[in-house]
XYZ file of C-alpha atoms in Angstrom:
70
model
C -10.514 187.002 15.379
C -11.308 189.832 13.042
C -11.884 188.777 9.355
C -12.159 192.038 8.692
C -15.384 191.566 6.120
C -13.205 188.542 4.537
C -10.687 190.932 3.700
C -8.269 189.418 5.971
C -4.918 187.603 4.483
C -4.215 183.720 4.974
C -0.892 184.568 6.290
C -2.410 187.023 8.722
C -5.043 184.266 9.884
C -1.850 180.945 9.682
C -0.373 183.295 12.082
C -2.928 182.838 14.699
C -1.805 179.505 16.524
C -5.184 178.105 16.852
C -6.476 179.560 13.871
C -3.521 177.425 11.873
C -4.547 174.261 13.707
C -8.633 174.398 13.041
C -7.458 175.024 9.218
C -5.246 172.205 9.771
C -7.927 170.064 10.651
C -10.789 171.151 8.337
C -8.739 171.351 5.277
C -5.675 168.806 5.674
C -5.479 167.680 1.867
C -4.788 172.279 1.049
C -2.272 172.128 4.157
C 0.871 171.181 1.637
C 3.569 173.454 2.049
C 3.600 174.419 -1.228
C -0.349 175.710 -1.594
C 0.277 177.146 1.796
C 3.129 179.403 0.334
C 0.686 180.153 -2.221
C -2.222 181.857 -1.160
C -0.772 183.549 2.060
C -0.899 186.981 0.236
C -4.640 186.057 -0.980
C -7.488 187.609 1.111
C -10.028 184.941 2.921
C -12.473 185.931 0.524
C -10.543 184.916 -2.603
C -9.562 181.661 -1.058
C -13.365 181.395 -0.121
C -14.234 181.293 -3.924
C -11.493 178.984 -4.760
C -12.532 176.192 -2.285
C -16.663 176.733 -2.315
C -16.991 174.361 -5.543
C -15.786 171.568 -3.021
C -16.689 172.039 0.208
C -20.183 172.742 1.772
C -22.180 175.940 2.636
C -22.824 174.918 5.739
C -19.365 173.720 6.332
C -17.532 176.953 4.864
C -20.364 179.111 7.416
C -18.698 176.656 10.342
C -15.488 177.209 10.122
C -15.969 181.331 9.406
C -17.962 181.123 12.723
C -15.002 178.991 14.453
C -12.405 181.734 12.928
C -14.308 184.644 14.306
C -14.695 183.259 17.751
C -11.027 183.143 18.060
């Protein structure tokens, strides 16, 4: 998948099947329907800042590696 230098919406990316389901299963507690509404018009790298407080480094570099293999 092309994250397009982070630039990339989360609706664009939920709209990848498999994408949605690795999100699913890194990040179920940010799945609710109403967060997911949310930030579909905000780019990855927005998103990126929002969550890095609470999840990992090496974690966040994981799943960005997982996302662009798609």
């Amino acid at each position: 998948m092309n994250l397009k230098h982070k630039q990339i919406t989360m609706q664009e990316i939920m709209q990848n099947k498999q994408a949605y389901q690795l999100l699913s299963q890194e990040f179920s507690m940010f799945m609710t329907p109403t967060i997911l509404q949310n930030i579909k018009p905000l780019t990855l790298q927005k998103v990126l800042r929002v969550i890095r407080p609470y999840i990992s480094k090496q974690k966040l570099n994981e799943l960005l590696q997982k996302l662009e293999s798609l």
